[in-house]
Short mmCIF file of C-alpha atoms and ligand atoms in Angstrom, two decimals:
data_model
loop_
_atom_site.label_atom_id
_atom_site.label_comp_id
_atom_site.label_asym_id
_atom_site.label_seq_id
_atom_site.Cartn_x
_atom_site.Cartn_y
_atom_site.Cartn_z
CA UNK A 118 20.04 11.73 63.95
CA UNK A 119 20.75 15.06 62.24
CA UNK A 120 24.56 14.52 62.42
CA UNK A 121 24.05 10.79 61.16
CA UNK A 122 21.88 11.68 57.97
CA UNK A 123 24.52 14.90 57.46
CA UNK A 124 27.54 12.28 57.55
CA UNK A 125 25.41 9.82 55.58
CA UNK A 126 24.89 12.32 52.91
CA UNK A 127 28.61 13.62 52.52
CA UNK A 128 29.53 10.10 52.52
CA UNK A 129 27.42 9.50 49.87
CA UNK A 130 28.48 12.36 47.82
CA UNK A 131 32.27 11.49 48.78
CA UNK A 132 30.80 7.81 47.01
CA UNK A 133 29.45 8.92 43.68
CA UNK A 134 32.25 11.48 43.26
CA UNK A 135 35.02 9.28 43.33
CA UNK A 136 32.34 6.46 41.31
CA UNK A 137 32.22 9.26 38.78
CA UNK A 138 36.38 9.88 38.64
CA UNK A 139 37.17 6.66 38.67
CA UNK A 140 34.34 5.46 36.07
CA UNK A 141 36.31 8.72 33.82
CA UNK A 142 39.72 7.39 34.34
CA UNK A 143 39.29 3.95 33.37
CA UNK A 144 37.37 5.53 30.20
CA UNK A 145 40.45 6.99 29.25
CA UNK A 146 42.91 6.12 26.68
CA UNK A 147 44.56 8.99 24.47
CA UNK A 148 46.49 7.98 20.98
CA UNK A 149 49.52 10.52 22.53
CA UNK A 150 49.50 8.64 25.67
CA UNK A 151 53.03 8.24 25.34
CA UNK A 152 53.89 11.38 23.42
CA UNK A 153 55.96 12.72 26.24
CA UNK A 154 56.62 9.56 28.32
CA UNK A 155 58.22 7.32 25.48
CA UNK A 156 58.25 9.03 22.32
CA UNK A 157 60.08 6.38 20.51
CA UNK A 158 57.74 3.66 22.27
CA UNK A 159 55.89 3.69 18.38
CA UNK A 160 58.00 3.09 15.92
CA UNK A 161 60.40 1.17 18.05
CA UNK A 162 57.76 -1.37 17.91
CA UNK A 163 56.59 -0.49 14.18
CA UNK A 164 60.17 -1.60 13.23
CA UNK A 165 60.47 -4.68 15.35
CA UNK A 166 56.93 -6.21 13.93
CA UNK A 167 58.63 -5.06 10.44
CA UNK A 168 61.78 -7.30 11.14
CA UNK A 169 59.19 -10.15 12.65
CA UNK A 170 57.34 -10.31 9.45
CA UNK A 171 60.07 -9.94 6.98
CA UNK A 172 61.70 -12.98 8.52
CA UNK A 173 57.95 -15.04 8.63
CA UNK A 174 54.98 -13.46 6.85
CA UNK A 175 52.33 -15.51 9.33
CA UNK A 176 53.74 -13.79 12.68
CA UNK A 177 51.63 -10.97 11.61
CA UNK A 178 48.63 -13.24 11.87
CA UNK A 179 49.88 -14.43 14.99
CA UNK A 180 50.06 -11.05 16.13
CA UNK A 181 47.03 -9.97 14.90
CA UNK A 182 44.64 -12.79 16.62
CA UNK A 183 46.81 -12.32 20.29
CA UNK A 184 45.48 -9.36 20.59
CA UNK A 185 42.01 -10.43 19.24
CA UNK A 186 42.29 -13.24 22.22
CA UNK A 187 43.86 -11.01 24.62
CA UNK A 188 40.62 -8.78 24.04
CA UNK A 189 37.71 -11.05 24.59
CA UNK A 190 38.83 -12.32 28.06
CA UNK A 191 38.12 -9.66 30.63
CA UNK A 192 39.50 -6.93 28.14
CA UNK A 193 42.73 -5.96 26.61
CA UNK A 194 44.91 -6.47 29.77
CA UNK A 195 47.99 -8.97 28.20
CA UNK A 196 46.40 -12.06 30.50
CA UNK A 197 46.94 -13.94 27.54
CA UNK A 198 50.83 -13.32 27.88
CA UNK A 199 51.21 -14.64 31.56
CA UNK A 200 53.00 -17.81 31.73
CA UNK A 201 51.88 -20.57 33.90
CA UNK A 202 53.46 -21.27 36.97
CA UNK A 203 53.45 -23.78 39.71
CA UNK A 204 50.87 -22.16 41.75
CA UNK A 205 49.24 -20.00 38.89
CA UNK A 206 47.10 -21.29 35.27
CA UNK A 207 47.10 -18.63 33.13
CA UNK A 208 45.15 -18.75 29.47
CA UNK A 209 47.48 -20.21 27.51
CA UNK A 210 46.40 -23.76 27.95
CA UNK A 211 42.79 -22.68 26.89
CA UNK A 212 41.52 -25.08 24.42
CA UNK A 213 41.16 -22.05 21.62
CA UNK A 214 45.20 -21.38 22.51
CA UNK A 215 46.85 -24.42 23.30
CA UNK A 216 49.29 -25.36 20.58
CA UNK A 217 47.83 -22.46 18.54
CA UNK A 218 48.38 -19.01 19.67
CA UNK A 219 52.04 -18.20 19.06
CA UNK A 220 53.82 -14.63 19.12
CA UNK A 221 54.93 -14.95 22.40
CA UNK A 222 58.72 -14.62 21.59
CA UNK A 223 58.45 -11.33 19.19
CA UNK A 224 56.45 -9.46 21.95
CA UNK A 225 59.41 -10.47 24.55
CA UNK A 226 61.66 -9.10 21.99
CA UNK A 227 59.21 -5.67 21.24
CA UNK A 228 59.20 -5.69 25.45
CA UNK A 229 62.95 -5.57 25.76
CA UNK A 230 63.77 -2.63 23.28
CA UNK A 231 61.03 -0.69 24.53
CA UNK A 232 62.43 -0.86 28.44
CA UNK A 233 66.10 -0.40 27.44
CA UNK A 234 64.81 3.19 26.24
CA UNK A 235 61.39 3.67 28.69
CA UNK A 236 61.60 1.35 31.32
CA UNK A 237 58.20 1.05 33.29
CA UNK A 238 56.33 2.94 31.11
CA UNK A 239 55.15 0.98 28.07
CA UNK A 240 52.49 -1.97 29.05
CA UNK A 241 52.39 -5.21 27.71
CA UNK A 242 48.75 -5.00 26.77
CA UNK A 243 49.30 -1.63 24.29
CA UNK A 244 52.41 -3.46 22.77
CA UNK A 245 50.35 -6.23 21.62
CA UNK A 246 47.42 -3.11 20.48
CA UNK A 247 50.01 -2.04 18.75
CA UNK A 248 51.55 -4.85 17.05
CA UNK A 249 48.61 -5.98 15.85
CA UNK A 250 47.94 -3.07 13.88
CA UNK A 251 51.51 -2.81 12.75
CA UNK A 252 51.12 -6.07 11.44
CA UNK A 253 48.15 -5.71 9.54
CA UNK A 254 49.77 -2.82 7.48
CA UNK A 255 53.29 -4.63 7.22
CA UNK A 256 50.81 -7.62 5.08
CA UNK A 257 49.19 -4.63 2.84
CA UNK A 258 46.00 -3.76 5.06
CA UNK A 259 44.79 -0.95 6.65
CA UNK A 260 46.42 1.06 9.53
CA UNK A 261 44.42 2.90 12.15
CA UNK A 262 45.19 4.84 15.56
CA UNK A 263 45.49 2.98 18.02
CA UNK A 264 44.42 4.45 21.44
CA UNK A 265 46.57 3.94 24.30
CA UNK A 266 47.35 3.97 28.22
CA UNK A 267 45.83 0.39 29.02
CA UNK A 268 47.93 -1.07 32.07
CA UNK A 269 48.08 -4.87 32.52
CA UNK A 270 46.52 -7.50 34.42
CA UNK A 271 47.72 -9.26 37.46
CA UNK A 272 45.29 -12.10 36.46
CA UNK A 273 44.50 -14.21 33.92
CA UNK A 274 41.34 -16.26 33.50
CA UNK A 275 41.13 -19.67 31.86
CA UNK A 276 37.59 -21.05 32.13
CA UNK A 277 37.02 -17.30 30.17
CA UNK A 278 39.24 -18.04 27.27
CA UNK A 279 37.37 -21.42 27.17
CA UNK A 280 34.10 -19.59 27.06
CA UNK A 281 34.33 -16.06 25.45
CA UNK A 282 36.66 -16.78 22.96
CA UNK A 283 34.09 -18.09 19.88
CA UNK A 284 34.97 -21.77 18.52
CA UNK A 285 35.03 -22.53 14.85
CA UNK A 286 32.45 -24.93 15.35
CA UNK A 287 30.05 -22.35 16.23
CA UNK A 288 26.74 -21.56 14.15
CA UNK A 289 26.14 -18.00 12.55
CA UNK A 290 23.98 -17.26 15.81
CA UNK A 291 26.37 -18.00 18.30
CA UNK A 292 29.07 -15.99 16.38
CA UNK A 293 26.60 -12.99 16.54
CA UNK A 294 26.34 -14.14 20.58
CA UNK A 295 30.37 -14.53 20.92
CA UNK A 296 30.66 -10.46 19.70
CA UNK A 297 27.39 -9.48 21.13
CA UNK A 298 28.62 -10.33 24.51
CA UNK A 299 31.92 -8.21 24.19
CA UNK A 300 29.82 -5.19 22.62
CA UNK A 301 30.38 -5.70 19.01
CA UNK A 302 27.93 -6.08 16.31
CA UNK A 303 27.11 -8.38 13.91
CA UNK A 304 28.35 -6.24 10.88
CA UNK A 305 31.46 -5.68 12.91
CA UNK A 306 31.52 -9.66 13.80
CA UNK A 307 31.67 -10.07 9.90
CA UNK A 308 34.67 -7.52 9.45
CA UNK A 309 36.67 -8.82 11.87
CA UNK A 310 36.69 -12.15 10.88
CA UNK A 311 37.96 -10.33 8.14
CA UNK A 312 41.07 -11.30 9.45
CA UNK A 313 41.16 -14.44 8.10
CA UNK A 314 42.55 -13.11 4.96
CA UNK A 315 45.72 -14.14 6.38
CA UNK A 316 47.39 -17.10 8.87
CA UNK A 317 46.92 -20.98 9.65
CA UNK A 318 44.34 -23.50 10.82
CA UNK A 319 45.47 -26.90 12.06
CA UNK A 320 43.11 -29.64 10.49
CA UNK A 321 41.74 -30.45 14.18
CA UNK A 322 39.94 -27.08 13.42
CA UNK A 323 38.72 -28.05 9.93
CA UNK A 324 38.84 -31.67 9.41
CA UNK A 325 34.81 -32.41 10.03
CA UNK A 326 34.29 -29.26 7.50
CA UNK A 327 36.40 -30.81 5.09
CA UNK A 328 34.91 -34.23 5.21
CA UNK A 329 31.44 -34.01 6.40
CA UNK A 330 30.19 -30.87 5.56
CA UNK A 331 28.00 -30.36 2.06
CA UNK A 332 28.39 -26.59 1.47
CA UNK A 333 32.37 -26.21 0.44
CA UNK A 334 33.63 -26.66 -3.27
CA UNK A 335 34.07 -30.38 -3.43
CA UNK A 336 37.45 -29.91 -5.30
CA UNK A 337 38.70 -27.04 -2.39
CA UNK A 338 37.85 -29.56 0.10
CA UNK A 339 39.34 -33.02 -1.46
CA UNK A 340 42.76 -30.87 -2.43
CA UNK A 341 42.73 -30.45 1.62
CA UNK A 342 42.66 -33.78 2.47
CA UNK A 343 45.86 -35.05 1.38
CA UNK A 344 47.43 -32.45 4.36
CA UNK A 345 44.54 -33.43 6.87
CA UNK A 346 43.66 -37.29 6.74
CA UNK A 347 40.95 -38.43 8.68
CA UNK A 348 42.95 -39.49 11.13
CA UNK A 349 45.82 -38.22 12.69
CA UNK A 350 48.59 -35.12 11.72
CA UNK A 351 46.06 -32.82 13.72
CA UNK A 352 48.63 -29.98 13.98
CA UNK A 353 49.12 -29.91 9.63
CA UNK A 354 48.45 -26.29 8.53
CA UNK A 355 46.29 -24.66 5.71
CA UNK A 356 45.87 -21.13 4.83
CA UNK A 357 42.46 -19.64 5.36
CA UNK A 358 42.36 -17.69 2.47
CA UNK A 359 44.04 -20.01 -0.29
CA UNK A 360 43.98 -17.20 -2.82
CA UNK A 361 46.17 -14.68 -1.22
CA UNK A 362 47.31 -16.15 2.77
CA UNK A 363 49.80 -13.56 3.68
CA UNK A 364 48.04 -10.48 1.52
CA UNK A 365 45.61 -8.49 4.27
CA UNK A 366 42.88 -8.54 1.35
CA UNK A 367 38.87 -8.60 1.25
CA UNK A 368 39.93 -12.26 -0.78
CA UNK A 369 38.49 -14.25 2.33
CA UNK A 370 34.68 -13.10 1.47
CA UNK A 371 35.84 -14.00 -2.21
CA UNK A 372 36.17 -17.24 -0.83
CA UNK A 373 32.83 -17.45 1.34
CA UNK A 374 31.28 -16.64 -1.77
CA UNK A 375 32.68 -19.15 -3.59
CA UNK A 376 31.83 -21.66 -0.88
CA UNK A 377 35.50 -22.31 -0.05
CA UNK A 378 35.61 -20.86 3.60
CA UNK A 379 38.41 -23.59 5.48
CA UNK A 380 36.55 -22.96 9.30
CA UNK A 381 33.23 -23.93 9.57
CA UNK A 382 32.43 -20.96 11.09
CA UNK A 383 34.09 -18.93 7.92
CA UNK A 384 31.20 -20.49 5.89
CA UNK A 385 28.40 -19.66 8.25
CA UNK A 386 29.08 -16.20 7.36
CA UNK A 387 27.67 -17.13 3.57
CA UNK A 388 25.23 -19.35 4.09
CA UNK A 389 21.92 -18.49 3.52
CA UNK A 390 21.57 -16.22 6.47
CA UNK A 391 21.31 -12.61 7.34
CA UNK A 392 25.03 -11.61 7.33
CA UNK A 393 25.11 -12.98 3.47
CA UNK A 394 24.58 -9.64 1.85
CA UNK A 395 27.48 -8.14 4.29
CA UNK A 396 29.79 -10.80 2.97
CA UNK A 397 28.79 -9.60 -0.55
CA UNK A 398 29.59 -6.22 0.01
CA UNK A 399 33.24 -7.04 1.24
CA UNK A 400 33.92 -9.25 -1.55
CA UNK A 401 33.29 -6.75 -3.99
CA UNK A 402 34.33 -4.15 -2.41
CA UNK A 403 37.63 -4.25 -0.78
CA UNK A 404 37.69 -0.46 0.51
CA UNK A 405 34.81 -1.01 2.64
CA UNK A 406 36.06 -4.33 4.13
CA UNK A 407 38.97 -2.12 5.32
CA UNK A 408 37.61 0.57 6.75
CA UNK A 409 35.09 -1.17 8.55
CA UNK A 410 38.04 -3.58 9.91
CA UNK A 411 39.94 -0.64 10.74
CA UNK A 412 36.92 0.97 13.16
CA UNK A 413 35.85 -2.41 14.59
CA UNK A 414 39.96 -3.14 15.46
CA UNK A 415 39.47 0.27 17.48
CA UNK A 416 36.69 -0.63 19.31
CA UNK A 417 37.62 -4.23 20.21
CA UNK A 418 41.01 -2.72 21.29
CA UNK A 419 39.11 -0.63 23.64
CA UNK A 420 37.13 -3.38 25.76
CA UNK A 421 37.42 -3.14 29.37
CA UNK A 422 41.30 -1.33 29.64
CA UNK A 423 42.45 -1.19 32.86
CA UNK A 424 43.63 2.16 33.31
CA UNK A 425 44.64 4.83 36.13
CA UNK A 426 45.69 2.97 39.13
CA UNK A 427 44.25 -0.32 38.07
CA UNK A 428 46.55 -3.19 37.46
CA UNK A 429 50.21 -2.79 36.64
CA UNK A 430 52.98 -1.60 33.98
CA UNK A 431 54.57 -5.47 33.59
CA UNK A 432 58.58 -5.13 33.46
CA UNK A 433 58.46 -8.80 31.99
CA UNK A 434 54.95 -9.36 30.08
CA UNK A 435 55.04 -13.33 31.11
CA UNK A 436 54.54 -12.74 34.73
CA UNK A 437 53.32 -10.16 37.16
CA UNK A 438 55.78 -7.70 38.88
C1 LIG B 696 34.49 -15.08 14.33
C2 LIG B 696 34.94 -15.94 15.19
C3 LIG B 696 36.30 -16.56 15.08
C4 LIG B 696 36.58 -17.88 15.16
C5 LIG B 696 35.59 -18.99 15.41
C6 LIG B 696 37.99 -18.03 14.95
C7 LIG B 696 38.67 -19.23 14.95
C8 LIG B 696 39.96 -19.40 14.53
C9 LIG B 696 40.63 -20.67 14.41
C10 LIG B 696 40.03 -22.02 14.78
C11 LIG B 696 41.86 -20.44 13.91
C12 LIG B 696 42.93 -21.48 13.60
C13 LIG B 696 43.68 -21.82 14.87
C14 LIG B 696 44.47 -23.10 14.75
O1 LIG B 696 44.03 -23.98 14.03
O2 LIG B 696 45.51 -23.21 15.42
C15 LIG B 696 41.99 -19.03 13.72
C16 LIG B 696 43.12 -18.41 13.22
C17 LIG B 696 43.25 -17.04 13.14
N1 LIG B 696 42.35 -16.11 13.60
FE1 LIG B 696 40.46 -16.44 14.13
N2 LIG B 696 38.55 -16.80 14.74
C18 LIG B 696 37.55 -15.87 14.81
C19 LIG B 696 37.71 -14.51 14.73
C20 LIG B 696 38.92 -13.87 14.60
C21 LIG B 696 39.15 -12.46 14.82
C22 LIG B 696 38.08 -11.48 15.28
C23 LIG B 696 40.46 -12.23 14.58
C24 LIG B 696 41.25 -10.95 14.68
C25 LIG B 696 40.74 -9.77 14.92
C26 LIG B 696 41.04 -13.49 14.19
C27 LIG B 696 42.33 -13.66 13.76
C28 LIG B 696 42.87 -14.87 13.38
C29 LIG B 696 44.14 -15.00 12.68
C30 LIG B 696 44.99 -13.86 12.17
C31 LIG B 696 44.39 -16.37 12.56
C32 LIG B 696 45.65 -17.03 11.97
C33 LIG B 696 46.70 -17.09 13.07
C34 LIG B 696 48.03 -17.69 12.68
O3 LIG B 696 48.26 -18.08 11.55
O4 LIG B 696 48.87 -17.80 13.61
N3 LIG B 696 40.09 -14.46 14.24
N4 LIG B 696 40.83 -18.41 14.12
C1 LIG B 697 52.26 12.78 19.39
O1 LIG B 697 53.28 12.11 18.67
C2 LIG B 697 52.92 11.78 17.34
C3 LIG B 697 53.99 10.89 16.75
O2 LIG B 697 55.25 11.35 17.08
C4 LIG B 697 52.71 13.08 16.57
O3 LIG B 697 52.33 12.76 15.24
C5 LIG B 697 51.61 13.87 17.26
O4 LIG B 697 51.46 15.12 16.59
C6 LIG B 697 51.92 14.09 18.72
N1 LIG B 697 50.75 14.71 19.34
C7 LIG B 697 50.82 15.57 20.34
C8 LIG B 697 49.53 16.10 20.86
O5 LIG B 697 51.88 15.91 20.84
C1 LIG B 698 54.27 -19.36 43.73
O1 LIG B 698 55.33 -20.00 43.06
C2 LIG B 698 56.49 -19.21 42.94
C3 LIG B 698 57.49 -20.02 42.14
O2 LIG B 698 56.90 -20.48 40.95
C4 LIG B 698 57.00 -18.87 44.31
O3 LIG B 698 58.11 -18.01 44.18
C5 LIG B 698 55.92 -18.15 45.10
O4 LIG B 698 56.36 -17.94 46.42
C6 LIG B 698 54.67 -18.98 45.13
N1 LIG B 698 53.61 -18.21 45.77
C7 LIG B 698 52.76 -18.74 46.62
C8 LIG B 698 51.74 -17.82 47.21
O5 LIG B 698 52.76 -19.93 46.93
C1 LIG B 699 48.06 -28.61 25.45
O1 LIG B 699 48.73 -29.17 24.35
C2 LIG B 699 49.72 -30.11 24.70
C3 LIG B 699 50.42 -30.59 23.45
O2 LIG B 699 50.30 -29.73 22.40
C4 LIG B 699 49.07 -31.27 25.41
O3 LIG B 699 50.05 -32.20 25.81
C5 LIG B 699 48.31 -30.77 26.62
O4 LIG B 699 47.60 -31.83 27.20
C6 LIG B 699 47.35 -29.68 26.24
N1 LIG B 699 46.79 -29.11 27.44
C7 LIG B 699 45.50 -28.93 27.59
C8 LIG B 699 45.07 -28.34 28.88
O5 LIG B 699 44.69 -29.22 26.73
C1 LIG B 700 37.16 -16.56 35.98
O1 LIG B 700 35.94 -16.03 35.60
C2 LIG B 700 34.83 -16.77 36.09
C3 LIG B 700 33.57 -16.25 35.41
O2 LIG B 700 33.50 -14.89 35.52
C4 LIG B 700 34.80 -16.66 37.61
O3 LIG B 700 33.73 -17.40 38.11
C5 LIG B 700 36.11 -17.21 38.14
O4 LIG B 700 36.17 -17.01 39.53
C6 LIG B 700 37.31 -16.53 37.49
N1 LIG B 700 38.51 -17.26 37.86
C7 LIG B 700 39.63 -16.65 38.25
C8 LIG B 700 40.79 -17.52 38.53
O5 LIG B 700 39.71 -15.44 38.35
C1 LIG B 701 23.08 -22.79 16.80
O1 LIG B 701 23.73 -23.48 17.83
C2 LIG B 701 23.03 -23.44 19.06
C3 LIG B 701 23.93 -24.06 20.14
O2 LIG B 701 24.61 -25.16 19.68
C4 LIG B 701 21.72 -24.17 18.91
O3 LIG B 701 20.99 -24.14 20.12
C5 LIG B 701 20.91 -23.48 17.84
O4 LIG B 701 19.73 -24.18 17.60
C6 LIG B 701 21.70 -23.38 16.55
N1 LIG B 701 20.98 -22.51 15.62
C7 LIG B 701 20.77 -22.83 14.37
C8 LIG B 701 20.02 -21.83 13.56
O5 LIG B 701 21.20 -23.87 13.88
C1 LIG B 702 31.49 -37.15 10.06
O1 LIG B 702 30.20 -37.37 10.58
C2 LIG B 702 30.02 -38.71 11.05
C3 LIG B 702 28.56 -38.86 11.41
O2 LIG B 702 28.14 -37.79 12.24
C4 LIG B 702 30.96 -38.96 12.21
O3 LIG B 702 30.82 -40.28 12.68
C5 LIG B 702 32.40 -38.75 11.75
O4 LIG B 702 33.28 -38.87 12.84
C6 LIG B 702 32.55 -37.38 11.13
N1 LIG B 702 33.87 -37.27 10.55
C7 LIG B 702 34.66 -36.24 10.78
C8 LIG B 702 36.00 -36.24 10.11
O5 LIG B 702 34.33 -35.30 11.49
C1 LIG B 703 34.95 -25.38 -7.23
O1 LIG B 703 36.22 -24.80 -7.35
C2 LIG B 703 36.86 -25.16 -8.59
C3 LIG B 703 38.28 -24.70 -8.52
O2 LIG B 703 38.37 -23.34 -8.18
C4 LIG B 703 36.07 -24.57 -9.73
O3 LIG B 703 36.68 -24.88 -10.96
C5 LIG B 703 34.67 -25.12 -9.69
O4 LIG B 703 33.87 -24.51 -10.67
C6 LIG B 703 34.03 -24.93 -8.33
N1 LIG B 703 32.80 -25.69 -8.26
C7 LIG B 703 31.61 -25.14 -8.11
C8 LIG B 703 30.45 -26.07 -8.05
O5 LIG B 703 31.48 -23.92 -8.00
C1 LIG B 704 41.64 -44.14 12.61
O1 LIG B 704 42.74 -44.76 13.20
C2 LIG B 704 42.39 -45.89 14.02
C3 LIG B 704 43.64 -46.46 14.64
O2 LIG B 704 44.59 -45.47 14.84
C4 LIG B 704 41.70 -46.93 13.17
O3 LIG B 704 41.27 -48.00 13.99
C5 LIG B 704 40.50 -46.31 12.47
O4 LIG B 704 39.94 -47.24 11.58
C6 LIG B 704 40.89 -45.08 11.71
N1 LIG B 704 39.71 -44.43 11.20
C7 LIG B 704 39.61 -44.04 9.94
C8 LIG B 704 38.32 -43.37 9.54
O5 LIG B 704 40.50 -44.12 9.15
#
């Protein structure tokens, strides 16, 4: 009995120690996580999401949400890059990414350079961290330090993306619900949508706005309908922010203001409801917009890494190793 509650005890201890050193490790990314391991891993990937945008200004959109949809299902792991296979559905066929998420190609091409000079060493998951920021400051906007030392996923999660990820037909509470869930708040909801200073939409994702809805500038939404009938041409593109689309500016909350957000869930950031004043604030003043996008990229960059000896460094970020 004596020997069994002794044994019991240390194997308790044994328990919450390695609890405590694992729960440490996976809390664990450093900005010089690759100071001595790649030191080039940085700016070789600065330069090749300079070259992306120079040839198309929207890849840094593109960029920008991957990451953004990379983080809300089960963390920033790169399931989002996995291709699907015969035996394996990966996220790309999620209803929020089908036909929509693109990006795919320049990360292959970051990948690529950063083997040839580190090979095993950079992950997929803190290229597209990465990228996303670099793209941000290639279109004018902020930069920030990005922490790093996430490893990616072996798995990817569909009926996730399908939930977690927030649809544009959501109301200002479930927005608030959508980042509540990952950890983020409201005011940090409001900054990153922020985002939408920049990129696409396919009419699908604004047509009922557009026609049904009463609070958008009647002449913003009939000079959208010629590009997005009723009917049909679901895949035709308009800028979110008409004023400035490839400028990383606070002009999206210019245009909430104004009643000319393109998503309806753009709008139901300004519409009579408690994140109003917020969007105020931006749109006057574009220094706080940006360093409140800034802090809340950090901290959705940081949900759920896997780190230490959790998942893997991909050699190709489509499939597992
Ligand atoms: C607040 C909830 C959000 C909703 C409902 C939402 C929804 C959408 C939708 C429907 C599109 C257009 C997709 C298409 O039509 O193909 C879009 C585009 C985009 N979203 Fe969001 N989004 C949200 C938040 C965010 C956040 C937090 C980020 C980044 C941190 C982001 C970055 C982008 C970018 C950059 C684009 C343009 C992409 C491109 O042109 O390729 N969005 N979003
Ligand atoms: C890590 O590398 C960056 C970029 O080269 C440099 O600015 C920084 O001082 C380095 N930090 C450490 C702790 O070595
Ligand atoms: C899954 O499919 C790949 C080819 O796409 C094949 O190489 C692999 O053996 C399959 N795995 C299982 C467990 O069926
Ligand atoms: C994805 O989009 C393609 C065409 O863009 C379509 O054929 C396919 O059915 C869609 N898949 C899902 C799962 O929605
Ligand atoms: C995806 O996540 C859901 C909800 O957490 C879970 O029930 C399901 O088993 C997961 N699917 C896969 C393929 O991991
Ligand atoms: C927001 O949408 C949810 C789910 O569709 C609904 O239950 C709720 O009543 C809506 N809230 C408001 C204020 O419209
Ligand atoms: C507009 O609303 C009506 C009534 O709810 C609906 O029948 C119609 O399909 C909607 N049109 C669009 C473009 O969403
Ligand atoms: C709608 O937008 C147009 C064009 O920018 C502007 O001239 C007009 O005053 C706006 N309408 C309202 C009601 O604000
Ligand atoms: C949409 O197209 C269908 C046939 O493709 C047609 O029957 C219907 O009347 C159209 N609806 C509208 C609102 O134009």
């Amino acid at each position: 009995m004596a020997s069994y509650s002794s044994s019991f005890i240390r194997t308790i201890t044994i328990c919450v120690f390695v609890v405590l050193v694992v729960g440490m490790a996976s809390a664990q990314l450093s900005s010089t996580y690759y100071n001595s391991s790649c030191p080039n891993a940085l700016s070789t990937i600065k330069s090749a999401v300079n070259s992306a945008v120079a040839n198309e200004r929207r890849m840094g959109a593109s960029l920008l949400r991957l990451h953004f949809h990379d983080c809300f299902v089960n963390g920033c792991d790169a399931s989002i890059l996995l291709d699907d296979t015969a035996n394996f559905t990966g996220e790309k066929t999620a209803k929020p990414n089908n036909g929509s998420v693109r990006g795919f190609d320049v990360i292959d091409t970051i990948k690529s350079k950063v083997e040839s000079i580190c090979p095993g060493v950079v992950s997929c998951a803190d290229i597209v961290a990465v990228a996303a920021r670099d793209s941000v400051a290639a279109l004018g906007g902020p930069s920030w330090t990005v922490q790093l030392g996430r490893r990616d996923s072996t798995t990817a999660n569909l009926s996730t993306a399908n939930s977690d990820i927030p649809a544009p037909t959501l109301n200002l509470s479930g927005l608030i619900s959508a980042f509540s869930n990952k950890g983020l708040t409201a005011k940090e909801m409001v900054a990153l949508s922020g985002s939408h200073t920049i990129g696409q939409a396919r009419c699908t994702n604004f047509r009922a706005r557009i026609y049904n809805e009463t609070n958008i500038n009647t002449s913003f939404a009939s000079s959208l309908k010629s590009n997005c009938p009723s009917n049909g041409s679901d895949n035709n593109l308009s800028p979110l922010d008409a004023i400035s689309p490839t400028s990383f500016d606070n002009a999206y909350y210019k245009d909430l203001v104004s009643k000319k957000g393109l998503l309806h869930s753009d709008q139901q950031l300004y519409n009579g409801g408690s994140t109003d004043s917020q969007v105020t604030t931006y749109s006057r003043s574009s220094s706080s917009f940006l360093t409140d996008f800034a802090n809340a990229m950090v901290k959705m960059g940081n949900l759920s890494p896997l780190t230490g000896t959790n998942g893997q460094i991909r050699t190709n970020c489509r499939k597992t190793n």
